[in-house]
Amino acid sequence: MGVLMLDVGGRRADGGRNGKLWIAENGLDEWWDSAETEFDEESAPDGDGAYDPTEVTLGPRRFPVSLLADASSPEWAELDVRTWATGLAKKLDLGFRVFHAGRWLSLRNAKVRGKVRVRPNRRDLRLTDIGFTVWAADPRKYGRTLTRTVDAVLQPKGGMFFPTVDGSINFGERGGVDFPGVFRLYNPGTADYLPSFKVTGPLDGFTIRSEDYVITYEGAVAAGQTLTLSPFTGGRASLDGADVSINLTEAGWAPVDGGQTRGYRFTPDNPRLGARLIIDYPEGAWW
């Protein structure tokens, strides 16, 4: 099936036996499944069947993983491999990602659901069987994170400032800028994703607009400061670590749907040299 690798808990497991840590036979099979569908099912009162649901959603992603580990000695298997494996149970983010077909796909904040099963091999105590269930609240698989930068101003000429972009106005295959202040993001996947934004000063405020979706920040960002905007929990704003969400007067994040190219316009208020918008977004998202 080609090259297969798994990163979890800071270690890498290969698709075949490598003398260290590898994926057991059929130990990652359910990675390729979708998450469980969820919808209301109401039986038809006067006939056969049921009412057709108006929406289908997906629950959290959940699947088993089985690994095999080979240590240099029985002592090292006990002191290192098995303690590492049981330590996975407390991690808030396993750093879980899979490489296959030439690309990495990651889960966000994946955790162990239930216990980590650790079994020393009685025939060879250097070997350890490891098993656990991965659980991720967000069922999407994300491609690698890409970053784009849009400058708020050009170098001044004749005392005037102009909105512009940083460097080339072509983002290549994964995104682009049509004219100053306007950029676009592409999603080759099947699931929607939400980009995140950072803004550096100096400027007095800004809007980011995409069709009917508007993000408005009514507050100053000084030179050397970084404002981080997160789409989660209804939209949050953090200025150098301090919560300034009160200045986020509109928080309309536009999702980039699977197969879609979405355009945005960044409009800064009174920007000076050094002010810029930084966009972080995945290379794609898949169910």
C-alpha angles and dihedrals in degrees: 000000000000129000112343126183135167128202115199133155092357095305133098126230119196126218092244136035109291104165093257120050126342142160113267120236107286086359096132102028097120092055087087094053122096122245117264115283118238128199140134113271114200121176117233106253098212104035149008126311128013142279113282110248117243093215138026118204132180125236125217118305113256129173141144125254126197123192137177124212130195116197128194091246140002089255093054090047089057099040099041118013099042096041089050091051096050090045089065089075094074099045118115089201121027092192085234116185136149129211117209137138091017099303141086119233119191138197119220117236094344115184141185113265110207120346135333109243113217120183124178112216106247093207093052117016091198088072125078131188112214126190136170143148118250117217126188124179090209108058094200125110111218131207122224117301117260126197129208128182129208119190116220095214142024123230105286117258120184090357095298131120124208131193110246145147130263113262117318117023090217118087092185124226098337102052143340152191120244097189136338113315094008121102136166136213126208128209115195092180136088100245129066123247137193120226121220125221139211124191126197124199167279098074136106100231140310149205130227112200134187114172105299094347114098133179112193125184116188104192141082124264110201127214110283094021125114124209114202119202119198124190093208127101091021096309127311134201125204124185110200089329097315118115109244097161089131087076091055097093095170124029107180106151112192114219117222103224125214111283092011134126109205126194127216136187122212113203114183123196114231096337121191131195111301096031112127146152119236118198122200116191138152122258085241142321129235137188 
